[in-house]
PDB file of N, CA and C in Angstrom:
ATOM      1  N   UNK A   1      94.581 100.086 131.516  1.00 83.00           N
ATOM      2  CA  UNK A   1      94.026  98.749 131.388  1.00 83.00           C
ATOM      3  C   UNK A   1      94.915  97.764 132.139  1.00 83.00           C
ATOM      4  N   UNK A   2      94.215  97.291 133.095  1.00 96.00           N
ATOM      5  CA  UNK A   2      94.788  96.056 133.804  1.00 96.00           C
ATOM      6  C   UNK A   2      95.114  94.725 132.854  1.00 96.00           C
ATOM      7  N   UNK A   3      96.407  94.239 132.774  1.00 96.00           N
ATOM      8  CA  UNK A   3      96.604  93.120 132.099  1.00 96.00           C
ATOM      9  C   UNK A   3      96.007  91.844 133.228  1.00 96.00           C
ATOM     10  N   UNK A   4      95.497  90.911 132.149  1.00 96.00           N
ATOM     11  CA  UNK A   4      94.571  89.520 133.114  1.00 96.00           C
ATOM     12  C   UNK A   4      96.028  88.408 133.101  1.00 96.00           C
ATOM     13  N   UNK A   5      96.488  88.050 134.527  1.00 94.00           N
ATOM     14  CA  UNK A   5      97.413  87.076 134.253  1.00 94.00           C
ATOM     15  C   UNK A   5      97.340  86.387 135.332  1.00 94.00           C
ATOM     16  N   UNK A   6      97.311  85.122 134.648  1.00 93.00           N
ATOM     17  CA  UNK A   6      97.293  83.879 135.929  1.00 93.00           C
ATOM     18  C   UNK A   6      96.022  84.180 137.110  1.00 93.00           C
ATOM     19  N   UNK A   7      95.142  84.104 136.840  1.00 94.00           N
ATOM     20  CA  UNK A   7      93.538  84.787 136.851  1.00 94.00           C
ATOM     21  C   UNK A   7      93.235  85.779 138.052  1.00 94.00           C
ATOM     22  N   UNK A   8      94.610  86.749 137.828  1.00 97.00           N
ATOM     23  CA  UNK A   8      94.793  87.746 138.784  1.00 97.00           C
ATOM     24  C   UNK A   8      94.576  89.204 137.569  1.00 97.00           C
ATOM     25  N   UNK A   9      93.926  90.679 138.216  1.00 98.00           N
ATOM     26  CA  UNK A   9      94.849  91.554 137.160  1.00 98.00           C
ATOM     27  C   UNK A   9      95.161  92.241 137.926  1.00 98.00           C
ATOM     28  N   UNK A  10      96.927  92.601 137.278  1.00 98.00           N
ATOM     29  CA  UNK A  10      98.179  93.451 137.446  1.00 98.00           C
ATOM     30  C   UNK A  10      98.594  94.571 136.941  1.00 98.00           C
ATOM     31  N   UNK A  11      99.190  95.241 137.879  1.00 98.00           N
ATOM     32  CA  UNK A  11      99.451  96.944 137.580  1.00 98.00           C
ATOM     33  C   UNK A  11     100.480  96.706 138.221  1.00 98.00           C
ATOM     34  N   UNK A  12     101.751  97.790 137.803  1.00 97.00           N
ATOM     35  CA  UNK A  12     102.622  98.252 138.320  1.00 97.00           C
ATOM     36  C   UNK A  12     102.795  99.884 138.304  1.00 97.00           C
ATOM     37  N   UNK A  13     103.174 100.418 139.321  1.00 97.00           N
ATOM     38  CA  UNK A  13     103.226 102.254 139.421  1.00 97.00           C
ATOM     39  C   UNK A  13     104.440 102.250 139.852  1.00 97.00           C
ATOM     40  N   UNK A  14     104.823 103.515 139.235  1.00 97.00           N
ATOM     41  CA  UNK A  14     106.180 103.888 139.540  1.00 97.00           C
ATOM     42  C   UNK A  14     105.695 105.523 140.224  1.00 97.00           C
ATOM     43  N   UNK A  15     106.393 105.555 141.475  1.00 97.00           N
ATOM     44  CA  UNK A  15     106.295 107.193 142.045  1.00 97.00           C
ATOM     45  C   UNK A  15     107.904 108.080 141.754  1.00 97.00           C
ATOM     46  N   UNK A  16     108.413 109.358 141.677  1.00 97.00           N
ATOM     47  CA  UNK A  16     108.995 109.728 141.962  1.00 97.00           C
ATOM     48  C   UNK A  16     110.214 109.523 143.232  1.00 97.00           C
ATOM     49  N   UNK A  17     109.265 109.086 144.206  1.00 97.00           N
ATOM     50  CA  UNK A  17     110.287 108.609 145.850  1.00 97.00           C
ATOM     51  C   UNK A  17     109.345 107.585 146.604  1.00 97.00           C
ATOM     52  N   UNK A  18     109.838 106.847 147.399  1.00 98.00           N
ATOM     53  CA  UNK A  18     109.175 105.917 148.365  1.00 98.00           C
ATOM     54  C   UNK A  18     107.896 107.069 149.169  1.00 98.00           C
ATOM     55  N   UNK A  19     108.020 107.977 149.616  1.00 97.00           N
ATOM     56  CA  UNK A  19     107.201 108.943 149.735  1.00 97.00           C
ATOM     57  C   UNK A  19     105.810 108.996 149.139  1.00 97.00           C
ATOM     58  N   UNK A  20     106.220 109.362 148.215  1.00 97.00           N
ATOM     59  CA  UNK A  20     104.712 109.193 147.145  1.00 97.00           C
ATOM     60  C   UNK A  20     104.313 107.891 146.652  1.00 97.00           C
ATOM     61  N   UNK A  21     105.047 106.756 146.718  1.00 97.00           N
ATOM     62  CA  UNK A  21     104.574 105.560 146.173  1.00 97.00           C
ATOM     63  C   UNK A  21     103.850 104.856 148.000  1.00 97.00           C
ATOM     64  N   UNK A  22     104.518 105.238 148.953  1.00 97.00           N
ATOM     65  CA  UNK A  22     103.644 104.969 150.430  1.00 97.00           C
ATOM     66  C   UNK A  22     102.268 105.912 150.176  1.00 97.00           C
ATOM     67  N   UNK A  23     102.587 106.831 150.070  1.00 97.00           N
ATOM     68  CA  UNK A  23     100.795 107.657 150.043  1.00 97.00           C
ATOM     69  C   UNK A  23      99.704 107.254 149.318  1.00 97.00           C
ATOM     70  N   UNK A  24     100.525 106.757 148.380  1.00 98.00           N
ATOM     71  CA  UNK A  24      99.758 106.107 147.071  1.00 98.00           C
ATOM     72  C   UNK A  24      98.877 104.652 147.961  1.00 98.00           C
ATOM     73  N   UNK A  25      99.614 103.805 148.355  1.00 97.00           N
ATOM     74  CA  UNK A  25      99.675 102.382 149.127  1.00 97.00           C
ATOM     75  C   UNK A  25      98.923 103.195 150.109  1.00 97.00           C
ATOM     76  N   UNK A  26      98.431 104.267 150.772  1.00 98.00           N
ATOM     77  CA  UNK A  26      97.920 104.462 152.134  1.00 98.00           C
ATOM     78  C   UNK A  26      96.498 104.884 151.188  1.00 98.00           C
ATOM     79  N   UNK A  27      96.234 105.628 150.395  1.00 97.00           N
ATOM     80  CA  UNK A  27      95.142 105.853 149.551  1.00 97.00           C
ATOM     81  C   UNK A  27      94.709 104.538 149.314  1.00 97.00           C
ATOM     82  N   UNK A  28      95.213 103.732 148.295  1.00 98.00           N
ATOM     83  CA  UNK A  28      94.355 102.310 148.001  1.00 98.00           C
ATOM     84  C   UNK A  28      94.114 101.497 149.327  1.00 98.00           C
ATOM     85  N   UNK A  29      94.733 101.561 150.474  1.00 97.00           N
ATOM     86  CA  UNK A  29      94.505 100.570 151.293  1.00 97.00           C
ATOM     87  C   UNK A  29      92.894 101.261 152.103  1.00 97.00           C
ATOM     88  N   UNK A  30      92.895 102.464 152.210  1.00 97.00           N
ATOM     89  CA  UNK A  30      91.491 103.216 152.346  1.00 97.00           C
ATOM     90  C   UNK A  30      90.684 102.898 151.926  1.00 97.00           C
ATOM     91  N   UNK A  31      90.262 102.731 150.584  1.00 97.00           N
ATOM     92  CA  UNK A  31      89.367 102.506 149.472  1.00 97.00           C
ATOM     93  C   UNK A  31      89.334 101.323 149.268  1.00 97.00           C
ATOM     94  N   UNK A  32      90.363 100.501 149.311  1.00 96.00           N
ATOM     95  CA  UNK A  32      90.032  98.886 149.604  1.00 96.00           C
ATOM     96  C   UNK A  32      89.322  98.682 150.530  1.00 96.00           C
ATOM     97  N   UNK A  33      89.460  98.898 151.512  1.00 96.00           N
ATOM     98  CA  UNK A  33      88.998  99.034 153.266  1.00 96.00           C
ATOM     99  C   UNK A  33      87.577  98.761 153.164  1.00 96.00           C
ATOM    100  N   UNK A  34      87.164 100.297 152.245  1.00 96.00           N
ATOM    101  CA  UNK A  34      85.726 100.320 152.530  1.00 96.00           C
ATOM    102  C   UNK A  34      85.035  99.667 151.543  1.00 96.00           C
ATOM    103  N   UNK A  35      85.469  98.938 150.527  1.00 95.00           N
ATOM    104  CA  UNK A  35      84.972  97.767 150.180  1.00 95.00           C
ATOM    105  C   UNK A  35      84.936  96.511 150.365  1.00 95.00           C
ATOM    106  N   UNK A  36      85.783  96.243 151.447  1.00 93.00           N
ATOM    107  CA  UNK A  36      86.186  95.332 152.005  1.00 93.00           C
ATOM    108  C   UNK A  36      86.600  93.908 151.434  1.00 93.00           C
ATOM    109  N   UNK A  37      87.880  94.557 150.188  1.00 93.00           N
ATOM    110  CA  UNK A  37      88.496  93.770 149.021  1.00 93.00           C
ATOM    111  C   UNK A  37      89.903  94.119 148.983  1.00 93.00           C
ATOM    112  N   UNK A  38      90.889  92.870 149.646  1.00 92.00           N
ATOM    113  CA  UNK A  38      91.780  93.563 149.884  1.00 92.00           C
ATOM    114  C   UNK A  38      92.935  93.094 148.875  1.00 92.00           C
ATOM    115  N   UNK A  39      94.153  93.885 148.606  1.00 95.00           N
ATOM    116  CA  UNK A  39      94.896  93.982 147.066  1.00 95.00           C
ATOM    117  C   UNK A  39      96.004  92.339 148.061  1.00 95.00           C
ATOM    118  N   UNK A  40      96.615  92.108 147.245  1.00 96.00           N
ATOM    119  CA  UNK A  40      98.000  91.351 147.066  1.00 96.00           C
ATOM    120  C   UNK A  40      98.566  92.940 146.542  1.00 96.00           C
ATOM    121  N   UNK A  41      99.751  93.104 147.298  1.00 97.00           N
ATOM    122  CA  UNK A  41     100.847  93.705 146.611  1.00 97.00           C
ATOM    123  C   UNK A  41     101.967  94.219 146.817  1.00 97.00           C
ATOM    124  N   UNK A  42     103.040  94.949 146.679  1.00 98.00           N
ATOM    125  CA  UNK A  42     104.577  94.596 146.748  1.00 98.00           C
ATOM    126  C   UNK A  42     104.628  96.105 146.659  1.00 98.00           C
ATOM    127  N   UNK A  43     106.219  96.565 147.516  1.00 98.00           N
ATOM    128  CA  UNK A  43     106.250  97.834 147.679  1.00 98.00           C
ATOM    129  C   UNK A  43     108.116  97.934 147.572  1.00 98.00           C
ATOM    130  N   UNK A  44     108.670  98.101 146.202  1.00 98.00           N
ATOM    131  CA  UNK A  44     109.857  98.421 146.937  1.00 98.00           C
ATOM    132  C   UNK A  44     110.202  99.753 145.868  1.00 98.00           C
ATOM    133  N   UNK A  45     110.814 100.934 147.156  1.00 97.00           N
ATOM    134  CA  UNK A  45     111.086 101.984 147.395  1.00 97.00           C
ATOM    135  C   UNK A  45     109.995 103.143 146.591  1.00 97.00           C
ATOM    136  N   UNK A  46     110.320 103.107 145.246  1.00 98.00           N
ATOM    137  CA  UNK A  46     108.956 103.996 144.467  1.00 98.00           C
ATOM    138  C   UNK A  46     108.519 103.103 143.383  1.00 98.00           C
ATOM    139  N   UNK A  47     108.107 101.591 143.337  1.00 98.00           N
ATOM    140  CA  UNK A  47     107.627 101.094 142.831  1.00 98.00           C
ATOM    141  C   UNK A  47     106.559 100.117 143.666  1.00 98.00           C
ATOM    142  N   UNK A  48     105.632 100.504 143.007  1.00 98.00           N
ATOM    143  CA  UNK A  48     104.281  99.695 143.935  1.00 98.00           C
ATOM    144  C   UNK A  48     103.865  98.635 142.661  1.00 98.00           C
ATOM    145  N   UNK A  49     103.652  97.249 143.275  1.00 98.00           N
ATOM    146  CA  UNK A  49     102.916  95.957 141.698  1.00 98.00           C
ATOM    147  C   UNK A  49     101.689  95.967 143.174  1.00 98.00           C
ATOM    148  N   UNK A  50     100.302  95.556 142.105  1.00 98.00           N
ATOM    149  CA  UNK A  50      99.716  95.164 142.820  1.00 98.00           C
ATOM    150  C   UNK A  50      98.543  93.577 141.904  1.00 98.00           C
ATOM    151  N   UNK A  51      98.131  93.226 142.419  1.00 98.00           N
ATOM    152  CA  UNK A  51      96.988  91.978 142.182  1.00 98.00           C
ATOM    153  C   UNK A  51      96.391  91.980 142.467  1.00 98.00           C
ATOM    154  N   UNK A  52      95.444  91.832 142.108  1.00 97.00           N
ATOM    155  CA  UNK A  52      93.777  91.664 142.221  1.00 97.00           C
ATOM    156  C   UNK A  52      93.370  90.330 141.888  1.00 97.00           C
ATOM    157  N   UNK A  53      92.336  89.754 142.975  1.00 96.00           N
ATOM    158  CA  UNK A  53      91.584  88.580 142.495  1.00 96.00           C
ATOM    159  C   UNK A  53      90.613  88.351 143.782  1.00 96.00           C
ATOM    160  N   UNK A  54      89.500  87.547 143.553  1.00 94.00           N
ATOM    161  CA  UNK A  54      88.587  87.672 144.833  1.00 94.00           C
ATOM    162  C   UNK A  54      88.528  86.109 145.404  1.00 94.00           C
ATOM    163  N   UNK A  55      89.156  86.210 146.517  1.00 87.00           N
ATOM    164  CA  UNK A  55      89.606  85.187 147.131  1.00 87.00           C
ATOM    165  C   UNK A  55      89.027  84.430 147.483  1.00 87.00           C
ATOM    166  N   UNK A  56      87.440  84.838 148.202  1.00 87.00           N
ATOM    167  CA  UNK A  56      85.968  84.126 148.224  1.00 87.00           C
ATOM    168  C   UNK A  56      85.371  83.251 146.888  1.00 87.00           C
ATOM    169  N   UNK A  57      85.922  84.139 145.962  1.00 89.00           N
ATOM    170  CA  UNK A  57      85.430  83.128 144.575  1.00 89.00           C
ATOM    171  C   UNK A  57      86.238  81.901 143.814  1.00 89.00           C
ATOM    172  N   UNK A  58      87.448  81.821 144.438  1.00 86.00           N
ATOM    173  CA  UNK A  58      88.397  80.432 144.081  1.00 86.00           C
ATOM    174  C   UNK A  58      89.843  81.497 143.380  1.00 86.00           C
ATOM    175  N   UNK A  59      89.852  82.547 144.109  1.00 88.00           N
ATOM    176  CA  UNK A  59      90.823  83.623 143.517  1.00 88.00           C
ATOM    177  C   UNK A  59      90.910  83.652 141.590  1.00 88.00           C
ATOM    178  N   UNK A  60      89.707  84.462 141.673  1.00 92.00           N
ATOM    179  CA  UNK A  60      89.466  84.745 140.134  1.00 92.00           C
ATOM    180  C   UNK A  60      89.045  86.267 140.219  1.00 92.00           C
ATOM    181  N   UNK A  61      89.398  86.403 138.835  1.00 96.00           N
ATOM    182  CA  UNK A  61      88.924  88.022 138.386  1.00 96.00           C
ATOM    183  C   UNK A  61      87.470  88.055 138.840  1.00 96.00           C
ATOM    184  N   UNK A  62      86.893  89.460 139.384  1.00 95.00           N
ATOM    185  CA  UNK A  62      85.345  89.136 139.060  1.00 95.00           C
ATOM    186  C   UNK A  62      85.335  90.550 139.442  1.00 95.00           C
ATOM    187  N   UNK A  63      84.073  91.122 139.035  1.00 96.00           N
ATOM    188  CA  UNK A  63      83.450  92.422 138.799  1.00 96.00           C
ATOM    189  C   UNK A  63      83.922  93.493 140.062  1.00 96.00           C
ATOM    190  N   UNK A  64      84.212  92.710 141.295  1.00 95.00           N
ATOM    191  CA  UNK A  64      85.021  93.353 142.275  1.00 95.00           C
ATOM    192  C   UNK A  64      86.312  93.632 141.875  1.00 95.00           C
ATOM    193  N   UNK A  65      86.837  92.972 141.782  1.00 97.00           N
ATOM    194  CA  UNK A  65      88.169  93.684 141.155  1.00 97.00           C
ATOM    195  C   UNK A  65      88.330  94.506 140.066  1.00 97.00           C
ATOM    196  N   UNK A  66      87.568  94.334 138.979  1.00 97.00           N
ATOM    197  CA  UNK A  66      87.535  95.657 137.856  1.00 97.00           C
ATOM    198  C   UNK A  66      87.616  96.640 138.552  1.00 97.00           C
ATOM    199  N   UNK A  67      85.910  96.702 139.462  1.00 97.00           N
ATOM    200  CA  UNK A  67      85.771  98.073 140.138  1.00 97.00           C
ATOM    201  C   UNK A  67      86.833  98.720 140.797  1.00 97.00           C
ATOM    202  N   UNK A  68      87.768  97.663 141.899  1.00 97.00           N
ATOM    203  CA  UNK A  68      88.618  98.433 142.640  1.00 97.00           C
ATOM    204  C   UNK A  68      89.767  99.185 142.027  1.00 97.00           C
ATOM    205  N   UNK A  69      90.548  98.141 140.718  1.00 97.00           N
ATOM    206  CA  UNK A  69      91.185  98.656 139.794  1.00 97.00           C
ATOM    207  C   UNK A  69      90.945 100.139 139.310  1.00 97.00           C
ATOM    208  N   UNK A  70      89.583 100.144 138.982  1.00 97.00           N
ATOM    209  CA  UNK A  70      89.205 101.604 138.083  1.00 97.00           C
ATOM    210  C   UNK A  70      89.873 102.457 139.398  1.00 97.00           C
ATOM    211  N   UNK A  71      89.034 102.301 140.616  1.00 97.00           N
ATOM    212  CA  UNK A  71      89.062 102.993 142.087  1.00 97.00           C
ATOM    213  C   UNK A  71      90.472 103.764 142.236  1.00 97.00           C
ATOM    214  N   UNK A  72      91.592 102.477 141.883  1.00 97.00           N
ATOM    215  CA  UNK A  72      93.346 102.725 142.122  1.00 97.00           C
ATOM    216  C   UNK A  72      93.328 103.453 141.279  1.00 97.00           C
ATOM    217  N   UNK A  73      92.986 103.164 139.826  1.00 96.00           N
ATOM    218  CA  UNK A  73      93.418 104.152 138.847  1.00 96.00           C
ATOM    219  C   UNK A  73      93.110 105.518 138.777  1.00 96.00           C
ATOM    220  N   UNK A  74      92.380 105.928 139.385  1.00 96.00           N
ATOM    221  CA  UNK A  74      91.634 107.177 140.213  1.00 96.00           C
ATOM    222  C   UNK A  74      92.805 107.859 141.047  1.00 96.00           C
ATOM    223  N   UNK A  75      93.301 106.875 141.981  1.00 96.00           N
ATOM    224  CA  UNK A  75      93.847 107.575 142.569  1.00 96.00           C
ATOM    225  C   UNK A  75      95.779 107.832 142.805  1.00 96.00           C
ATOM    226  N   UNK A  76      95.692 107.632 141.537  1.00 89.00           N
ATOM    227  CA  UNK A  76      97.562 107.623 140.959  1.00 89.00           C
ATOM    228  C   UNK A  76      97.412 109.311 140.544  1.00 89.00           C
ATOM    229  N   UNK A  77      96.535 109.675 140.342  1.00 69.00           N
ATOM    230  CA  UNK A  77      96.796 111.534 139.874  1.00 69.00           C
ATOM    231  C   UNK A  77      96.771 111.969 141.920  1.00 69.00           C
TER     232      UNK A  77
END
């Protein structure tokens, strides 16, 4: 579950090595891509934060971002 803050929602992942937390960041940036909804987010070494909000709508949560969220959360296994 994505926490709602400051009318963004936030995740943080932790990988094993910068390695797997980049593959991770090369997977979501794919799948963002082809929805053409793109994340806010921060990369240092095996910790990835990311944000969500839809920038077209006055940067607020909205049904696009749930979806992409679920999408990421998909793809952390």
């Amino acid at each position: 579950m994505w926490p709602e803050i400051d009318n963004k929602l936030y995740q943080e992942f932790i990988f094993p090595d910068f390695s797997k937390a980049f593959a991770f960041m090369t997977r979501v940036a794919l799948a963002a891509e082809k929805m053409d909804h793109h994340p806010t987010w921060k990369n240092t070494y095996n910790k990835v934060e990311i944000w969500l909000s839809t920038h077209d709508a006055g940067d607020i949560v909205t049904e696009k971002d749930r979806k992409l969220a679920a999408i990421i959360d998909k793809l952390t296994n």
